[in-house]
XYZ file of C-alpha atoms in Angstrom:
149
model
C 21.523 -1.762 14.409
C 21.194 -3.122 11.608
C 17.487 -4.434 10.391
C 17.412 -8.680 9.941
C 18.349 -9.441 6.311
C 16.613 -12.834 6.958
C 13.265 -11.010 6.808
C 13.849 -10.700 2.794
C 11.130 -12.782 1.421
C 8.820 -12.963 3.992
C 5.121 -12.690 3.061
C 2.405 -11.186 5.628
C -1.353 -11.212 4.319
C -3.879 -8.961 6.076
C -6.247 -10.638 8.737
C -9.501 -9.960 6.628
C -10.161 -8.223 3.171
C -10.910 -4.287 3.255
C -13.891 -3.012 1.717
C -13.790 0.027 -0.394
C -16.243 2.252 -0.286
C -17.269 5.624 -1.872
C -17.351 7.098 1.550
C -13.549 5.921 2.037
C -12.959 6.905 -1.621
C -14.593 10.385 -1.169
C -12.702 10.918 2.102
C -9.223 10.069 0.133
C -10.101 12.369 -2.156
C -10.884 15.262 -0.284
C -7.721 14.516 1.985
C -5.411 14.799 -0.878
C -7.190 17.678 -2.288
C -8.078 16.218 -5.737
C -12.026 17.418 -6.835
C -12.103 14.640 -9.790
C -16.025 14.024 -10.018
C -15.115 10.488 -10.930
C -13.825 9.958 -7.231
C -17.499 10.985 -5.784
C -19.765 10.884 -8.578
C -21.494 7.692 -9.750
C -22.698 9.415 -12.616
C -19.272 10.934 -13.588
C -17.511 7.546 -13.141
C -20.125 5.887 -15.765
C -19.705 8.769 -17.939
C -16.265 7.723 -17.796
C -16.460 4.093 -18.692
C -16.449 3.196 -15.455
C -19.023 1.089 -13.332
C -18.758 3.496 -10.255
C -16.573 5.665 -8.565
C -13.118 4.786 -8.637
C -10.064 4.862 -6.147
C -7.597 8.063 -6.852
C -4.241 6.226 -7.776
C -2.641 6.279 -4.127
C -5.685 4.851 -2.596
C -3.890 1.308 -2.170
C -1.909 3.411 0.558
C -5.209 3.456 3.306
C -4.335 -0.834 3.636
C -1.787 -1.703 1.549
C 0.753 -2.269 4.445
C -1.860 -4.055 6.175
C -0.227 -7.028 5.351
C 3.084 -6.133 5.894
C 2.194 -4.710 9.696
C 2.704 -8.058 11.691
C 6.543 -8.100 9.649
C 7.441 -4.828 10.102
C 6.148 -4.645 14.182
C 8.251 -8.024 14.666
C 10.458 -7.405 17.391
C 13.185 -9.491 15.386
C 13.057 -7.323 12.297
C 14.757 -4.933 15.241
C 12.991 -1.954 13.016
C 12.741 1.173 15.624
C 9.663 3.121 14.354
C 10.748 6.540 16.022
C 13.245 6.614 13.852
C 11.369 5.631 10.743
C 10.530 8.115 7.435
C 8.727 7.390 4.421
C 11.017 6.767 1.388
C 9.315 6.048 -1.256
C 6.145 4.819 -2.566
C 4.599 3.827 -6.127
C 1.631 2.034 -8.007
C 1.251 -0.277 -10.761
C -2.154 -1.026 -11.854
C -3.930 -3.998 -13.754
C -7.290 -2.189 -13.554
C -8.830 0.982 -11.642
C -10.035 0.517 -7.660
C -13.657 0.705 -7.409
C -16.409 0.987 -4.656
C -17.451 -1.647 -3.517
C -14.236 -4.012 -3.937
C -12.713 -6.015 -1.719
C -9.272 -6.415 -1.345
C -7.147 -8.942 0.006
C -3.350 -7.678 0.398
C -0.481 -9.844 0.911
C 2.663 -7.789 1.476
C 6.448 -9.638 0.886
C 9.734 -7.723 2.380
C 11.824 -7.213 -0.790
C 14.625 -5.691 0.220
C 16.426 -4.108 3.467
C 19.675 -2.142 2.354
C 22.090 0.214 3.894
C 22.780 3.382 2.532
C 25.122 5.302 4.718
C 23.975 5.044 8.142
C 20.280 4.681 6.976
C 18.328 1.161 6.550
C 16.164 1.160 3.387
C 13.652 -1.677 3.713
C 11.022 -2.543 0.707
C 8.072 -3.549 0.666
C 5.661 -5.183 -2.194
C 2.337 -5.824 -1.469
C -0.399 -7.629 -4.139
C -3.796 -6.145 -4.345
C -6.153 -8.517 -5.522
C -10.069 -9.269 -5.119
C -11.183 -12.011 -3.263
C -11.838 -14.123 -6.269
C -7.980 -13.498 -6.813
C -7.847 -11.256 -9.363
C -4.509 -9.042 -9.327
C -5.687 -5.326 -8.949
C -2.068 -3.379 -8.038
C 0.928 -3.831 -7.064
C 1.924 -1.339 -4.620
C 5.799 -0.820 -3.666
C 6.784 1.191 -0.411
C 10.105 1.818 0.838
C 10.271 3.076 4.652
C 14.148 4.258 6.056
C 15.615 3.725 9.914
C 17.337 6.714 10.361
C 20.868 6.139 11.912
C 20.382 2.468 11.792
C 23.476 1.129 10.234
C 26.696 1.269 12.130
C-alpha cells in the first residue's frame, strides 16, 4: 500500500527542547567509536577554539526525528514500521552543537516517492537554538520495503 502523499509538506515540532549535555555527547562519541578529545574534554575543545565540548557530526540523529515522530506514527500516513529500514541521512551545519545547547527540532516531510515496490519518505529537520538560531538541518530518508504495488 502506498504512503499517503497528503503528508508531504506537513511540519511537526518536538514537544520540548533537547538539552545537550557533555555526558550525552561523550556517550554518543563512545557509541560510534570516535575518541576525538574535543567530544570529551572541555580543555581540548577550548584549545580547538570552541566554548565547550562539541557533538560529533551525526549527533543530531539522537533527537532530530523527535519532531517527526508525531507525523510518521500517524496511522493516516500508512507507514508499516515492520517493513522500515534506514535509507540515508545527512547533515548541513551552520555551527557546531555544543554541550549546554537547548535545541528545538521542527521536522517536515519533504518527499514521498515510490521506487519499485518500495516507498521512500524524506524528512528535513530544522534544528534551532531556543532563541531561533538555525544550528543545522538533518535530512533522513526511511524506506518502507515492499510498500508500493
